[in-house]
Amino acid sequence: MDKTYEPQSIEQQCYQRWESEGLFKAKGADAPTGNPYCILLPPPNVTGSLHMGHGFQQTIMDVLTRYHRMKGDNTLWQVGTDHAGIATQMVVERQLNAQGKTRHDLGREAFIDKIWEWKEHSGGTITSQMRRLGTSPDWDREVFTMDENLSKAVTEVFVKLHEDGLIYRGKRLVNWDPVLHTAVSDLEVLNEEEAGHMWHMRYPLADGSDSIVVATTRPETMLGDTAVAVHPDDERYQHLIGKEIKLPVTGRLIPIIADDYVDPEFGTGCVKITPAHDFNDYDMGKRHNLPMINIFTPDAKLNDEAPEAYQGMDRFDARKAIVAQLEQDGVLVKIDDHKLKVPRGDRTGAVIEPYLTDQWYVAIDELAKPAIEAVESGEIRFVPENWSKTYFQWMNNIQDWCISRQLWWGHRIPAWYDNNGNVYVGRTEEEVRAKHSLTADVELKQDEDVLDTWFSSALWPFATMGWPEKTPELETFVPSSVLVTGFDIIFFWVARMIMMTKRFTGKIPFKDIYITGLIRDESGDKMSKSKGNVLDPIDLIDGIDLESLVAKRTTGMMQPQLAAKIEKRTRKQFPEGIHAYGTDALRFTFAAMASTSRDINFDMGRVEGYRNFCNKIWNASRFVLMNTETEDTGRDGGELVLSLADKWIWAQFQQTLVEFEKAISEYRFDIAAQTVYEFTWNQFCDWYLELTKPVLNNDDATEAEKRGTRHTLINVLESLLRLLHPLMPFITETIWDRVAPLSTLEFKAGDSIMVQPFPTVDAAKQDEQVLSDIEWVKRFIVGIRNIRGEMDIAPSKPLPALLRNVSSEDERRLSISRTFIDRLARLESITVLKQGEEAPASAAAVVGEMEILIPMAGLIDKEAELARIAKAMGKLEQEVARFKGKLSNEKFVSNAPEAVIEKEKAKLADSESQLAKLKAQQETIAAL
RNA sequence: GGACGCUUAGCUCAGUUGGGAGAGCAUCGCCCUUACAAGGCGAGGGGCACUGGUUCAAGUCCAGUAGCGUCCACCA
């Protein structure tokens, strides 16, 4: 193996091999063995490219998938992409615009063809990037939400819901995006606080006897006013209720009405009512039977309901013009600054206009009820559990879902109209004609609208499994095991999948919902193009030089004026660009960051740390191979004598395995990552590999002993690679290919690590005695290293050691670990002092009751040793004081459980004994 | 207005039924010891946001305060 770990040189070839050998394939619905384990990939937009959130979530899904596959489960990671109606249409439309054309120039069919064409060429970005991440979904089952079979499911669901009376068409006020010319759902509207004004306008009474002042943030909507409302109990306006007002500018007469909705404290206590352009006014308009005057065209210009002077004017220009007119008429009382929430479309950023149109809706209450119960009953579980509250809060106040969109790209609504305005819903025109006995001479036109993208996404759990056909996959993989996703789409997607899957399969869509945190930048800001703090996972894998990174961050910006700032920031943060850390390091980082926290600040330092971890694994493996590849590892028989260290590393491995599996089962990938990191680096590399050297390089060791150690080296490493594989697929595969043939694992030549069984706990290797023996050895060695470190004694200088107060247990341990201690502590001799035997002036370390003495003569400075002892004593004195205080507290002694008190007593005794020893040392040395 | 979350070492974060404060990175020493300087060995560093309560015992449970943040709803 190369001396240095080079991720670039191993990753691509591994992946191609796995994919071409078909190793990601699920065993199939009717697999003879294995519990079904299924994960649904939240389908990314076809227009998308991989961002940090994808990388993070997909890493977690892949860890679970690989882990369960190795556990022998019938594992399916279902993959696919979403047609993303609005986003995709916008991408292709922008390309057309660049050629000076619009989609209307092409016409609907040609435009849709164009999108398909675009999808074939450019739609695969994200799936090829997923491959770079090492993800292992079953690519053969990859689906697209506009595929024929999924489209069929969409139609089926629509028709069935309509038959059941749960889909209806109605004229209502909707959120209208005047740029896209489509309705959008409540969820697609973002309300941001923005600075605006409050205009106070005086409306005169029709009879000229009085006037009333209304306040508004949208003066232009006065053209659509059909009433002014006051609170019924507001004494100021009692006498005006029922009278009429002459609306300025238009001269229309409108009534003054009374309604509880009005807050007398706010503004002037009088509200202008525009039922066709405000949701609250709409409700009030319905309560009072007010006319609804729509004053806007679909692109939010004034229509012919407005006075001629304003017709065709954009709404914001109209606002200025109206205000000017009001001022001129002397009815503008004042203008206040006012902060208000402005609704904007999440795709376009355009100010959303409440707009009166015909749309299709899903009546949601009947669907919501079983979906709420499924979570309440615990059948579906949120992880972390707390997110269920968010779910309930929304589900309990859920509104009917507007599902029609005035777009071209998407699932066309299966409804047909005749020339009399009758609507027929059915799977096809033929079905509609047959069902309603419509003869060929009745002209039918299909609804122009398409469905909300989330409508098809909602069917994901069962539509991907072949529904409405009765397939074995539906039986096997519904419900899926866990949904891994972000909290931002709990409403958009998760809730809707639960509703639809319950409705159409009677089953839940998934058992667990693991909600991941949101990846932010290092200082906690959301990553966004306009902030210039976006990291591309691929750049962390391959690296990127500074100039390319700057260019990437500053091109194609919505607000080019920010470019200079972003460039400065980027140059400061990445003076050398970004190093290539490789996929395994990035994946490990993602796993290690997946704690329960809902915001995750991405720290580049950690990627580097885990790249170093990869390097550590690489080099440790080189060491193991160096000692085993050309040696006898006992694979084909031969006596094996295991050293204390050999037994210990196996015992330690069992513990690690148990902890790892527990963490994975609880979706604590951070703990899982930490556990294997600690084992690999701090136990396996730092201790075990060092402990093998005294055996392997010892001429006195027997061949059986050496064979036992080599056997342990190669087999622990082999098992460790399998343990690590779900987290770091590439490096483990590459090394395993070399290691496995030397191990005792039985596998087919040429097989990949990813289809090997996950390590299982071997109870015979769990050994508490060995664990505590090595603990003792470690403390012994660290004690001496500590003296060396603080006394500036070269590590290479062999030292004599004297042991005082040695128990029989200490003697036993010493006898089985003598070679380890000699080598790792660099001792030239160990002398056990007899009871009462005089010792020379020494520096001391304490292991339990036993003292390790390093004679000072010629080595250790008296003052330095006194200082070292004083420091250690200081610590012990503090401890003793704390334990004594506790134990002398009458309340503690009489109330705390016996076990706790005993523990405290033992700790006190231990500290006191150590302290006494140090004190004696101190006196001896001070007297020199 | 409603709901939720966060505040622990210089930085980014763990701390699961209350029982002697942890990791990585950064910092400071010493070391090119034939797996690894992307490394080894050793060391320093914390009023656990604040106040009060429960308890023999609180980073952990309860109440409140402050600061930061997210989501939902919304007063024209």
XYZ file of C-alpha atoms in Angstrom, chain A residues 56 583-594 602-604 606-608 610-611:
21
model
C -25.558 14.989 5.334
C -15.484 11.123 0.632
C -14.824 8.936 3.652
C -13.618 11.848 5.747
C -16.622 13.909 4.716
C -19.030 11.102 5.471
C -17.466 10.502 8.835
C -17.775 14.208 9.571
C -21.461 14.197 8.716
C -22.058 11.208 10.943
C -20.058 12.707 13.792
C -22.075 15.920 13.601
C -25.441 14.177 13.691
C -20.252 22.971 9.930
C -16.687 23.082 11.160
C -13.984 22.572 8.539
C -13.502 18.461 11.873
C -13.283 17.333 8.271
C -9.569 17.730 8.478
C -11.401 12.932 10.195
C -9.219 12.982 7.094
